[in-house]
mmCIF file of C-alpha atoms and ligand atoms in Angstrom:
data_model
loop_
_atom_site.group_PDB
_atom_site.id
_atom_site.type_symbol
_atom_site.label_atom_id
_atom_site.label_comp_id
_atom_site.label_asym_id
_atom_site.label_seq_id
_atom_site.Cartn_x
_atom_site.Cartn_y
_atom_site.Cartn_z
ATOM 1 C CA MET A 1 20.456 7.769 33.199
ATOM 2 C CA ASN A 2 16.837 7.484 32.070
ATOM 3 C CA LYS A 3 17.318 6.982 28.356
ATOM 4 C CA LEU A 4 17.189 3.545 26.853
ATOM 5 C CA LEU A 5 16.139 4.269 23.280
ATOM 6 C CA ALA A 6 18.592 4.484 20.397
ATOM 7 C CA ASP A 7 19.405 7.930 19.022
ATOM 8 C CA ARG A 8 17.731 7.119 15.700
ATOM 9 C CA PHE A 9 14.369 7.003 17.466
ATOM 10 C CA GLU A 10 14.768 10.506 18.888
ATOM 11 C CA GLY A 11 11.943 12.653 17.596
ATOM 12 C CA GLN A 12 10.434 9.724 15.691
ATOM 13 C CA LEU A 13 8.029 8.367 18.257
ATOM 14 C CA GLY A 14 5.288 10.863 17.467
ATOM 15 C CA LYS A 15 5.504 10.229 13.721
ATOM 16 C CA GLY A 16 2.658 8.403 12.066
ATOM 17 C CA SER A 17 0.414 9.568 14.870
ATOM 18 C CA MET A 18 -2.048 11.501 12.687
ATOM 19 C CA ILE A 19 -4.148 8.406 11.987
ATOM 20 C CA ARG A 20 -3.895 7.478 15.656
ATOM 21 C CA LYS A 21 -5.005 10.968 16.642
ATOM 22 C CA MET A 22 -8.139 10.634 14.490
ATOM 23 C CA PHE A 23 -8.807 7.312 16.134
ATOM 24 C CA GLU A 24 -8.682 9.004 19.536
ATOM 25 C CA ILE A 25 -10.884 11.898 18.399
ATOM 26 C CA GLY A 26 -13.348 9.241 17.219
ATOM 27 C CA LEU A 27 -13.317 7.486 20.576
ATOM 28 C CA ALA A 28 -13.979 10.742 22.421
ATOM 29 C CA LEU A 29 -16.843 11.632 20.052
ATOM 30 C CA LYS A 30 -18.374 8.188 20.427
ATOM 31 C CA GLU A 31 -18.254 8.465 24.188
ATOM 32 C CA LYS A 32 -19.837 11.911 24.109
ATOM 33 C CA ASN A 33 -22.477 11.425 21.399
ATOM 34 C CA GLY A 34 -22.915 7.644 21.065
ATOM 35 C CA GLU A 35 -21.513 4.914 18.789
ATOM 36 C CA ASP A 36 -23.571 5.945 15.754
ATOM 37 C CA SER A 37 -22.491 9.576 15.925
ATOM 38 C CA VAL A 38 -19.135 8.828 14.286
ATOM 39 C CA CYS A 39 -18.406 7.941 10.650
ATOM 40 C CA ASP A 40 -14.810 6.793 10.793
ATOM 41 C CA PHE A 41 -12.999 6.790 7.448
ATOM 42 C CA SER A 42 -9.542 7.136 8.956
ATOM 43 C CA ILE A 43 -8.154 3.615 8.938
ATOM 44 C CA GLY A 44 -7.537 1.308 5.987
ATOM 45 C CA ASN A 45 -8.222 -1.947 7.798
ATOM 46 C CA PRO A 46 -10.187 -4.123 5.348
ATOM 47 C CA ASP A 47 -13.540 -5.043 6.901
ATOM 48 C CA VAL A 48 -14.984 -6.994 3.954
ATOM 49 C CA PRO A 49 -14.895 -10.642 5.102
ATOM 50 C CA PRO A 50 -12.365 -13.029 3.563
ATOM 51 C CA PRO A 51 -13.715 -15.282 0.765
ATOM 52 C CA ALA A 52 -15.648 -18.351 1.980
ATOM 53 C CA GLU A 53 -12.733 -20.604 0.955
ATOM 54 C CA VAL A 54 -10.652 -19.206 3.847
ATOM 55 C CA LYS A 55 -12.941 -20.831 6.415
ATOM 56 C CA LYS A 56 -12.783 -24.145 4.604
ATOM 57 C CA ALA A 57 -8.978 -23.917 4.367
ATOM 58 C CA MET A 58 -8.819 -23.203 8.126
ATOM 59 C CA HIS A 59 -10.854 -26.340 8.871
ATOM 60 C CA ASP A 60 -8.659 -28.448 6.611
ATOM 61 C CA LEU A 61 -5.600 -27.050 8.335
ATOM 62 C CA ALA A 62 -7.023 -27.754 11.799
ATOM 63 C CA ASP A 63 -7.483 -31.390 10.818
ATOM 64 C CA LYS A 64 -3.730 -31.670 10.274
ATOM 65 C CA ALA A 65 -2.676 -29.636 13.295
ATOM 66 C CA ASP A 66 -1.679 -32.702 15.311
ATOM 67 C CA GLN A 67 0.981 -33.785 12.822
ATOM 68 C CA PRO A 68 4.700 -33.290 13.564
ATOM 69 C CA PHE A 69 6.033 -30.124 11.913
ATOM 70 C CA ALA A 70 2.493 -29.045 10.995
ATOM 71 C CA PHE A 71 3.699 -25.503 11.626
ATOM 72 C CA GLY A 72 7.452 -26.091 11.597
ATOM 73 C CA TYR A 73 10.168 -23.872 10.173
ATOM 74 C CA MET A 74 10.490 -24.111 6.423
ATOM 75 C CA ALA A 75 12.956 -22.777 3.833
ATOM 76 C CA ALA A 76 13.370 -18.998 4.175
ATOM 77 C CA ALA A 77 11.632 -18.332 0.838
ATOM 78 C CA GLY A 78 8.557 -20.327 1.885
ATOM 79 C CA TYR A 79 7.042 -23.767 1.239
ATOM 80 C CA PRO A 80 8.415 -25.095 -2.082
ATOM 81 C CA TRP A 81 4.963 -26.386 -3.125
ATOM 82 C CA LEU A 82 3.477 -22.900 -2.559
ATOM 83 C CA LEU A 83 6.294 -21.193 -4.461
ATOM 84 C CA LYS A 84 5.521 -23.519 -7.360
ATOM 85 C CA GLN A 85 1.816 -22.660 -7.254
ATOM 86 C CA MET A 86 2.638 -18.955 -6.975
ATOM 87 C CA ALA A 87 5.017 -19.124 -9.943
ATOM 88 C CA GLU A 88 2.199 -20.478 -12.048
ATOM 89 C CA PHE A 89 -0.301 -17.925 -10.794
ATOM 90 C CA TYR A 90 1.957 -14.856 -11.030
ATOM 91 C CA SER A 91 3.257 -15.860 -14.470
ATOM 92 C CA LYS A 92 -0.312 -15.346 -15.676
ATOM 93 C CA GLU A 93 -1.026 -12.276 -13.576
ATOM 94 C CA GLN A 94 2.217 -10.480 -14.433
ATOM 95 C CA GLY A 95 2.362 -11.566 -18.079
ATOM 96 C CA ILE A 96 5.868 -13.056 -17.898
ATOM 97 C CA LYS A 97 7.118 -16.552 -17.051
ATOM 98 C CA VAL A 98 8.170 -16.517 -13.385
ATOM 99 C CA GLU A 99 10.069 -19.454 -11.820
ATOM 100 C CA PRO A 100 9.604 -20.519 -8.166
ATOM 101 C CA GLY A 101 13.183 -19.391 -7.412
ATOM 102 C CA GLU A 102 12.254 -15.845 -8.434
ATOM 103 C CA ILE A 103 9.669 -15.556 -5.629
ATOM 104 C CA PHE A 104 10.231 -15.000 -1.919
ATOM 105 C CA ILE A 105 7.302 -15.302 0.481
ATOM 106 C CA ALA A 106 7.688 -12.578 3.104
ATOM 107 C CA THR A 107 5.804 -11.054 6.019
ATOM 108 C CA GLY A 108 3.264 -8.872 4.255
ATOM 109 C CA ALA A 109 3.985 -6.221 1.663
ATOM 110 C CA ALA A 110 5.610 -4.204 4.461
ATOM 111 C CA GLY A 111 8.069 -6.996 5.294
ATOM 112 C CA SER A 112 8.691 -7.547 1.584
ATOM 113 C CA LEU A 113 9.517 -3.860 1.053
ATOM 114 C CA SER A 114 11.756 -3.837 4.121
ATOM 115 C CA SER A 115 13.699 -6.845 2.835
ATOM 116 C CA VAL A 116 14.170 -5.252 -0.590
ATOM 117 C CA PHE A 117 15.329 -1.989 0.988
ATOM 118 C CA ARG A 118 17.660 -3.761 3.380
ATOM 119 C CA ALA A 119 19.132 -5.862 0.573
ATOM 120 C CA THR A 120 19.710 -3.071 -1.942
ATOM 121 C CA LEU A 121 20.269 0.246 -0.178
ATOM 122 C CA ASN A 122 23.438 1.738 1.236
ATOM 123 C CA PRO A 123 23.185 4.480 3.859
ATOM 124 C CA GLY A 124 22.775 7.813 2.068
ATOM 125 C CA ASP A 125 21.009 6.288 -0.954
ATOM 126 C CA GLU A 126 17.707 7.732 -2.033
ATOM 127 C CA VAL A 127 14.414 6.094 -2.885
ATOM 128 C CA LEU A 128 12.401 8.195 -5.277
ATOM 129 C CA GLY A 129 8.673 7.746 -5.447
ATOM 130 C CA LEU A 130 5.366 9.539 -5.561
ATOM 131 C CA LYS A 131 3.729 12.157 -3.437
ATOM 132 C CA PRO A 132 1.257 11.678 -1.780
ATOM 133 C CA TYR A 133 2.474 8.328 -0.455
ATOM 134 C CA PHE A 134 1.948 5.609 2.152
ATOM 135 C CA GLY A 135 3.564 7.231 5.206
ATOM 136 C CA GLU A 136 5.170 3.996 6.393
ATOM 137 C CA TYR A 137 7.734 4.340 3.612
ATOM 138 C CA ASP A 138 9.429 6.952 5.792
ATOM 139 C CA ALA A 139 9.752 4.434 8.611
ATOM 140 C CA PHE A 140 11.248 1.829 6.269
ATOM 141 C CA MET A 141 13.771 4.407 5.079
ATOM 142 C CA ARG A 142 14.879 5.100 8.628
ATOM 143 C CA ASN A 143 15.695 1.401 8.981
ATOM 144 C CA THR A 144 18.191 1.731 6.182
ATOM 145 C CA GLU A 145 19.457 5.262 6.901
ATOM 146 C CA THR A 146 18.216 6.383 3.513
ATOM 147 C CA ALA A 147 15.635 8.925 2.387
ATOM 148 C CA TYR A 148 12.309 8.725 0.565
ATOM 149 C CA VAL A 149 11.775 11.592 -1.839
ATOM 150 C CA GLY A 150 8.260 11.924 -3.245
ATOM 151 C CA ILE A 151 7.580 13.636 -6.569
ATOM 152 C CA PRO A 152 4.118 15.264 -6.533
ATOM 153 C CA LEU A 153 1.542 13.700 -8.825
ATOM 154 C CA LYS A 154 -0.208 16.073 -11.216
ATOM 155 C CA ALA A 155 -3.619 17.494 -10.277
ATOM 156 C CA ASP A 156 -5.359 14.531 -11.972
ATOM 157 C CA PHE A 157 -2.984 12.197 -10.069
ATOM 158 C CA THR A 158 -1.082 11.094 -13.168
ATOM 159 C CA LEU A 159 2.734 10.857 -13.164
ATOM 160 C CA ASP A 160 4.640 14.083 -13.719
ATOM 161 C CA MET A 161 7.359 12.695 -15.971
ATOM 162 C CA PRO A 162 9.452 15.867 -16.425
ATOM 163 C CA ALA A 163 9.532 16.312 -12.624
ATOM 164 C CA ILE A 164 10.512 12.661 -12.126
ATOM 165 C CA GLU A 165 13.277 12.880 -14.692
ATOM 166 C CA LYS A 166 14.599 16.047 -13.099
ATOM 167 C CA ALA A 167 14.573 14.539 -9.603
ATOM 168 C CA ILE A 168 16.619 11.423 -10.421
ATOM 169 C CA ASN A 169 20.198 11.909 -9.334
ATOM 170 C CA LYS A 170 23.287 9.876 -8.587
ATOM 171 C CA LYS A 171 21.970 8.882 -5.148
ATOM 172 C CA THR A 172 18.736 7.430 -6.601
ATOM 173 C CA ARG A 173 18.869 3.681 -6.149
ATOM 174 C CA ILE A 174 15.181 2.757 -6.364
ATOM 175 C CA PHE A 175 12.063 4.212 -7.955
ATOM 176 C CA LEU A 176 9.076 3.077 -5.914
ATOM 177 C CA ILE A 177 5.690 2.979 -7.567
ATOM 178 C CA ASN A 178 2.444 1.924 -5.910
ATOM 179 C CA SER A 179 -0.566 1.064 -8.067
ATOM 180 C CA PRO A 180 -3.455 1.011 -7.283
ATOM 181 C CA HIS A 181 -2.223 3.853 -5.183
ATOM 182 C CA ASN A 182 -2.648 4.633 -1.504
ATOM 183 C CA PRO A 183 -3.954 7.296 -0.823
ATOM 184 C CA THR A 184 -5.452 8.356 -4.218
ATOM 185 C CA GLY A 185 -6.784 5.045 -5.583
ATOM 186 C CA LYS A 186 -5.091 5.904 -8.888
ATOM 187 C CA ILE A 187 -4.038 3.150 -11.295
ATOM 188 C CA PHE A 188 -1.062 4.218 -13.412
ATOM 189 C CA ASN A 189 -1.583 3.240 -17.040
ATOM 190 C CA ARG A 190 0.681 1.362 -19.417
ATOM 191 C CA GLY A 191 1.771 4.506 -21.255
ATOM 192 C CA GLU A 192 2.863 6.162 -18.011
ATOM 193 C CA LEU A 193 4.828 3.114 -16.876
ATOM 194 C CA GLU A 194 6.524 2.707 -20.245
ATOM 195 C CA GLU A 195 7.529 6.336 -20.139
ATOM 196 C CA LEU A 196 8.861 5.864 -16.604
ATOM 197 C CA VAL A 197 10.923 2.841 -17.685
ATOM 198 C CA LYS A 198 12.384 4.858 -20.554
ATOM 199 C CA VAL A 199 13.534 7.534 -18.132
ATOM 200 C CA LEU A 200 14.938 4.963 -15.692
ATOM 201 C CA ARG A 201 16.979 3.347 -18.477
ATOM 202 C CA LYS A 202 18.316 6.715 -19.573
ATOM 203 C CA LYS A 203 19.242 7.759 -16.041
ATOM 204 C CA SER A 204 20.736 4.358 -15.173
ATOM 205 C CA ASP A 205 23.054 4.768 -18.184
ATOM 206 C CA GLU A 206 23.858 8.327 -17.225
ATOM 207 C CA PHE A 207 24.827 7.433 -13.638
ATOM 208 C CA GLY A 208 26.426 4.099 -14.456
ATOM 209 C CA ARG A 209 24.336 1.928 -12.139
ATOM 210 C CA PRO A 210 20.879 0.401 -12.427
ATOM 211 C CA ILE A 211 17.913 2.097 -10.822
ATOM 212 C CA LEU A 212 15.542 -0.544 -9.500
ATOM 213 C CA LEU A 213 11.850 -0.117 -10.292
ATOM 214 C CA LEU A 214 9.972 -1.441 -7.268
ATOM 215 C CA ALA A 215 6.216 -1.914 -7.688
ATOM 216 C CA ASP A 216 4.271 -2.044 -4.411
ATOM 217 C CA GLU A 217 1.029 -3.826 -5.345
ATOM 218 C CA PRO A 218 -0.958 -4.859 -2.268
ATOM 219 C CA TYR A 219 -4.142 -3.426 -3.859
ATOM 220 C CA ARG A 220 -3.714 -5.150 -7.251
ATOM 221 C CA ALA A 221 -6.941 -7.168 -6.912
ATOM 222 C CA LEU A 222 -9.072 -4.212 -5.804
ATOM 223 C CA VAL A 223 -9.956 -2.679 -9.157
ATOM 224 C CA TYR A 224 -13.378 -1.261 -10.108
ATOM 225 C CA GLY A 225 -14.325 -1.259 -13.770
ATOM 226 C CA ASP A 226 -12.108 -2.725 -16.449
ATOM 227 C CA GLU A 227 -8.934 -0.711 -15.942
ATOM 228 C CA GLU A 228 -5.729 -2.713 -16.469
ATOM 229 C CA VAL A 229 -3.026 -2.773 -13.771
ATOM 230 C CA PRO A 230 0.014 -3.200 -16.029
ATOM 231 C CA SER A 231 2.926 -5.231 -14.710
ATOM 232 C CA VAL A 232 6.386 -3.676 -14.742
ATOM 233 C CA LEU A 233 8.145 -7.065 -14.910
ATOM 234 C CA PRO A 234 7.859 -7.530 -18.699
ATOM 235 C CA MET A 235 8.869 -3.876 -19.256
ATOM 236 C CA TYR A 236 12.143 -3.566 -17.375
ATOM 237 C CA GLU A 237 14.746 -6.118 -16.309
ATOM 238 C CA TRP A 238 15.660 -4.138 -13.168
ATOM 239 C CA SER A 239 12.207 -4.499 -11.651
ATOM 240 C CA VAL A 240 10.699 -6.174 -8.607
ATOM 241 C CA VAL A 241 7.059 -6.573 -7.561
ATOM 242 C CA VAL A 242 5.916 -6.849 -3.953
ATOM 243 C CA GLY A 243 2.403 -7.615 -2.811
ATOM 244 C CA SER A 244 0.394 -9.373 -0.147
ATOM 245 C CA PHE A 245 -2.873 -11.045 0.759
ATOM 246 C CA ALA A 246 -3.889 -8.271 3.163
ATOM 247 C CA LYS A 247 -6.413 -6.566 0.897
ATOM 248 C CA ASN A 248 -7.261 -9.006 -1.923
ATOM 249 C CA ILE A 249 -8.462 -11.680 0.503
ATOM 250 C CA SER A 250 -8.740 -9.575 3.694
ATOM 251 C CA LEU A 251 -5.956 -11.318 5.629
ATOM 252 C CA PRO A 252 -3.956 -8.280 6.803
ATOM 253 C CA GLY A 253 -3.169 -9.666 10.242
ATOM 254 C CA GLU A 254 -1.840 -12.942 8.901
ATOM 255 C CA ARG A 255 1.215 -11.158 7.452
ATOM 256 C CA VAL A 256 1.912 -13.027 4.261
ATOM 257 C CA GLY A 257 3.303 -11.195 1.265
ATOM 258 C CA TYR A 258 5.787 -11.788 -1.524
ATOM 259 C CA VAL A 259 8.680 -10.444 -3.528
ATOM 260 C CA ILE A 260 8.841 -11.310 -7.242
ATOM 261 C CA CYS A 261 12.092 -10.612 -9.009
ATOM 262 C CA CYS A 262 12.061 -9.873 -12.741
ATOM 263 C CA PRO A 263 13.020 -13.121 -14.506
ATOM 264 C CA ASN A 264 15.235 -11.065 -16.833
ATOM 265 C CA MET A 265 17.177 -9.345 -14.056
ATOM 266 C CA PRO A 266 20.954 -9.779 -14.438
ATOM 267 C CA ASP A 267 22.295 -11.460 -11.270
ATOM 268 C CA LYS A 268 18.812 -12.334 -10.089
ATOM 269 C CA ALA A 269 20.293 -15.177 -7.992
ATOM 270 C CA GLY A 270 22.365 -12.606 -6.087
ATOM 271 C CA PHE A 271 19.298 -10.444 -5.559
ATOM 272 C CA MET A 272 17.232 -13.356 -4.228
ATOM 273 C CA GLN A 273 20.055 -14.351 -1.878
ATOM 274 C CA GLY A 274 20.164 -10.756 -0.676
ATOM 275 C CA ILE A 275 16.430 -10.848 0.103
ATOM 276 C CA ALA A 276 16.871 -14.083 2.079
ATOM 277 C CA GLN A 277 19.820 -12.629 3.976
ATOM 278 C CA ALA A 278 17.985 -9.362 4.723
ATOM 279 C CA THR A 279 14.933 -11.267 5.946
ATOM 280 C CA ARG A 280 17.130 -13.387 8.213
ATOM 281 C CA ILE A 281 19.093 -10.527 9.747
ATOM 282 C CA MET A 282 15.881 -8.645 10.518
ATOM 283 C CA GLY A 283 14.728 -11.721 12.390
ATOM 284 C CA TYR A 284 11.643 -12.578 10.319
ATOM 285 C CA VAL A 285 12.992 -16.133 9.654
ATOM 286 C CA ASN A 286 10.073 -17.062 7.396
ATOM 287 C CA ALA A 287 6.532 -15.883 6.677
ATOM 288 C CA PRO A 288 3.798 -17.354 8.933
ATOM 289 C CA ALA A 289 3.231 -21.067 8.360
ATOM 290 C CA VAL A 290 -0.555 -20.846 8.858
ATOM 291 C CA GLY A 291 -0.999 -18.064 6.317
ATOM 292 C CA GLN A 292 1.153 -19.848 3.765
ATOM 293 C CA GLN A 293 -0.752 -23.104 4.165
ATOM 294 C CA LEU A 294 -4.087 -21.331 3.818
ATOM 295 C CA LEU A 295 -3.008 -19.992 0.457
ATOM 296 C CA LYS A 296 -3.043 -23.461 -1.071
ATOM 297 C CA THR A 297 -6.596 -22.898 -2.359
ATOM 298 C CA LEU A 298 -6.720 -19.111 -2.260
ATOM 299 C CA LEU A 299 -4.257 -17.623 -4.730
ATOM 300 C CA ASP A 300 -6.909 -16.893 -7.334
ATOM 301 C CA LYS A 301 -9.624 -15.829 -4.885
ATOM 302 C CA LYS A 302 -10.600 -12.330 -3.857
ATOM 303 C CA VAL A 303 -13.017 -10.567 -1.542
ATOM 304 C CA ASP A 304 -16.442 -9.586 -2.852
ATOM 305 C CA LEU A 305 -15.499 -6.525 -4.885
ATOM 306 C CA ASN A 306 -19.156 -5.552 -5.314
ATOM 307 C CA ILE A 307 -19.199 -4.490 -1.670
ATOM 308 C CA TYR A 308 -16.313 -2.055 -2.158
ATOM 309 C CA ALA A 309 -17.725 -0.932 -5.523
ATOM 310 C CA ARG A 310 -21.067 0.042 -3.959
ATOM 311 C CA ARG A 311 -19.281 1.932 -1.199
ATOM 312 C CA ARG A 312 -17.141 3.758 -3.742
ATOM 313 C CA GLU A 313 -20.296 4.922 -5.519
ATOM 314 C CA ALA A 314 -21.930 5.959 -2.227
ATOM 315 C CA MET A 315 -18.844 7.912 -1.143
ATOM 316 C CA ALA A 316 -18.568 9.618 -4.540
ATOM 317 C CA LYS A 317 -22.198 10.676 -4.257
ATOM 318 C CA ALA A 318 -21.793 12.038 -0.719
ATOM 319 C CA LEU A 319 -18.715 14.034 -1.758
ATOM 320 C CA LYS A 320 -20.202 15.266 -5.025
ATOM 321 C CA ASP A 321 -23.481 16.353 -3.428
ATOM 322 C CA ALA A 322 -21.510 18.323 -0.841
ATOM 323 C CA GLY A 323 -19.361 20.013 -3.497
ATOM 324 C CA TYR A 324 -15.939 18.423 -2.864
ATOM 325 C CA GLU A 325 -13.381 18.172 -5.654
ATOM 326 C CA PHE A 326 -12.005 14.672 -6.123
ATOM 327 C CA VAL A 327 -10.621 12.208 -8.664
ATOM 328 C CA MET A 328 -12.674 8.997 -8.773
ATOM 329 C CA PRO A 329 -10.421 6.173 -7.484
ATOM 330 C CA GLY A 330 -9.909 3.343 -9.975
ATOM 331 C CA GLY A 331 -8.744 0.903 -7.299
ATOM 332 C CA ALA A 332 -7.860 0.359 -3.615
ATOM 333 C CA PHE A 333 -10.324 1.687 -1.021
ATOM 334 C CA TYR A 334 -9.493 5.359 -0.650
ATOM 335 C CA PHE A 335 -10.641 8.778 -1.828
ATOM 336 C CA PHE A 336 -8.231 11.701 -1.688
ATOM 337 C CA PRO A 337 -10.386 14.834 -2.100
ATOM 338 C CA LYS A 338 -9.163 18.399 -2.005
ATOM 339 C CA ALA A 339 -9.635 20.063 1.371
ATOM 340 C CA PRO A 340 -11.942 23.073 0.913
ATOM 341 C CA ILE A 341 -9.561 25.242 2.986
ATOM 342 C CA ALA A 342 -5.786 25.324 2.575
ATOM 343 C CA ASP A 343 -5.135 24.004 6.087
ATOM 344 C CA ASP A 344 -5.974 20.313 5.684
ATOM 345 C CA ILE A 345 -5.190 19.484 9.325
ATOM 346 C CA LYS A 346 -7.573 22.142 10.584
ATOM 347 C CA PHE A 347 -10.242 21.013 8.134
ATOM 348 C CA VAL A 348 -10.007 17.357 9.167
ATOM 349 C CA GLU A 349 -9.510 17.749 12.900
ATOM 350 C CA GLU A 350 -11.702 20.767 13.603
ATOM 351 C CA VAL A 351 -14.274 21.140 10.836
ATOM 352 C CA LEU A 352 -15.083 17.658 9.531
ATOM 353 C CA ALA A 353 -14.589 15.942 12.893
ATOM 354 C CA LYS A 354 -17.077 18.380 14.460
ATOM 355 C CA TYR A 355 -19.769 16.570 12.452
ATOM 356 C CA GLY A 356 -18.517 13.129 13.433
ATOM 357 C CA VAL A 357 -16.796 12.474 10.093
ATOM 358 C CA LEU A 358 -13.213 11.267 10.441
ATOM 359 C CA GLY A 359 -10.582 11.300 7.703
ATOM 360 C CA VAL A 360 -6.820 11.826 7.678
ATOM 361 C CA ALA A 361 -5.138 15.069 6.618
ATOM 362 C CA GLY A 362 -3.145 14.904 3.367
ATOM 363 C CA THR A 363 -0.140 16.137 5.347
ATOM 364 C CA ALA A 364 0.176 12.586 6.765
ATOM 365 C CA PHE A 365 0.817 11.444 3.178
ATOM 366 C CA GLY A 366 3.202 14.274 2.325
ATOM 367 C CA MET A 367 0.494 16.240 0.483
ATOM 368 C CA PRO A 368 -1.114 19.100 2.418
ATOM 369 C CA GLY A 369 -4.318 20.569 1.015
ATOM 370 C CA TYR A 370 -6.048 17.196 0.653
ATOM 371 C CA PHE A 371 -7.519 14.550 2.943
ATOM 372 C CA ARG A 372 -7.884 10.787 2.775
ATOM 373 C CA LEU A 373 -11.077 8.820 3.313
ATOM 374 C CA SER A 374 -10.934 5.060 3.570
ATOM 375 C CA PHE A 375 -14.092 3.160 2.656
ATOM 376 C CA CYS A 376 -13.450 0.181 4.924
ATOM 377 C CA VAL A 377 -16.812 0.843 6.564
ATOM 378 C CA SER A 378 -20.364 -0.124 5.663
ATOM 379 C CA GLU A 379 -22.393 1.620 2.969
ATOM 380 C CA GLU A 380 -24.822 2.637 5.686
ATOM 381 C CA VAL A 381 -22.082 4.611 7.503
ATOM 382 C CA ILE A 382 -21.095 6.305 4.239
ATOM 383 C CA LYS A 383 -24.693 7.355 3.597
ATOM 384 C CA ARG A 384 -25.015 8.568 7.182
ATOM 385 C CA SER A 385 -21.933 10.778 6.718
ATOM 386 C CA ALA A 386 -23.478 12.795 3.841
ATOM 387 C CA PRO A 387 -24.999 15.620 5.962
ATOM 388 C CA GLY A 388 -21.695 15.944 7.879
ATOM 389 C CA PHE A 389 -19.742 16.401 4.631
ATOM 390 C CA LYS A 390 -22.255 19.080 3.579
ATOM 391 C CA LYS A 391 -22.116 21.004 6.844
ATOM 392 C CA ALA A 392 -18.314 20.868 6.887
ATOM 393 C CA MET A 393 -18.269 22.307 3.367
ATOM 394 C CA GLU A 394 -20.626 25.120 4.409
ATOM 395 C CA ASP A 395 -18.375 25.931 7.375
ATOM 396 C CA ALA A 396 -15.267 25.830 5.189
ATOM 397 C CA LYS A 397 -16.811 28.310 2.721
ATOM 398 C CA LYS A 398 -17.350 30.766 5.567
ATOM 399 C CA MET A 399 -13.742 30.385 6.647
ATOM 400 C CA LYS A 400 -12.277 31.377 3.294
HETATM 401 C C1 LIG B 1 0.820 1.220 -0.242
HETATM 402 C C2 LIG B 1 0.946 0.171 0.795
HETATM 403 N N1 LIG B 1 2.036 -0.615 0.773
HETATM 404 C C3 LIG B 1 2.218 -1.579 1.687
HETATM 405 C C4 LIG B 1 1.283 -1.797 2.686
HETATM 406 C C5 LIG B 1 1.548 -2.867 3.686
HETATM 407 O O1 LIG B 1 0.740 -3.977 3.424
HETATM 408 P P1 LIG B 1 0.833 -5.306 4.291
HETATM 409 O O2 LIG B 1 -0.227 -5.231 5.321
HETATM 410 O O3 LIG B 1 0.637 -6.414 3.326
HETATM 411 O O4 LIG B 1 2.187 -5.334 4.899
HETATM 412 C C6 LIG B 1 0.140 -0.998 2.744
HETATM 413 C C7 LIG B 1 -0.832 -1.186 3.822
HETATM 414 O O5 LIG B 1 -1.739 -0.443 4.052
HETATM 415 C C8 LIG B 1 -0.030 0.006 1.776
HETATM 416 O O6 LIG B 1 -1.103 0.820 1.790
#
């Protein structure tokens, strides 16, 4: 008599709570030892302010707010004028001519992924991807009664091609790649992606149906140094890119993202209709009108990358000085160092947190033995965390 929730939510409510738990540990520590006692690297909520043009665009928008339909419904795929602008912009970015009809403006990268999954997956299908991975993928899979299977990256966080090839089976419908990668910050290079495409072609032939290559790119603009983020669209006709404006211009709450279908995809019209249908049945209707209108002058803008770059250097120094093993992230705003004891949860929650330094155990990303640090905090906080990292390492050495 007291149960209202659907069966599929049984046992799921506690999932994804590891980041939340760190947040609560942080609150308790702050209350006990004061605001400045905590260096919180647990959450990836971009704190670098949006580019100055956002404020100007907001003012311009406010001036038109008294017009009829200023924020009315629009076509499901988004404002036609914005789709046109995006087609021009993404043709350059992705290195292939994209038409407005091959783009769908959706509610963030998360909404974009959900629409692609909803449109292409049958219950029982499998989405193959990487491990570690963005934990929300599991939640999206539950929506479609499918499974996410992550293939571990190699120790240097490059793709393990033999393992990927071995894992593809007749249930594999999508290969999901995310670059720059959450949680490692890794950018997968052209050679790796070409190799991946080769394997996908071979396996698609073997199983008699195409395997979609889905590139999740919300961190595309956050790249340090001159590393290229190769596009999969010119490489493989069965490919789709999703992205958003959450990180590149710090608008995560505004929930605007996009799906770009490979212009060479056979039956691309059917795919795009499927995305529209999926978006409608999930009740999203269309992406937020305000966010879309802001983008008019913002497509080619990005946050001040120098801020993130300085933090990346500061974090690398703090970790290196304390003796942690890590791969320098090429993009995004995360480090994924090795935990100095095997039990990553214990290390993060009991050892590191004791010194007011908060991260998230690798287990939350399907990869025990590591931990994630997000540098969405000021350089000053990163520098302040250095002694904590050192003491935690000293403690860990005694625990071995
Ligand atoms: C890998 C990855 N994909 C998708 C998303 C969702 O992005 P959005 O806020 O644009 O929905 C995130 C957000 O953190 C992410 O890390």
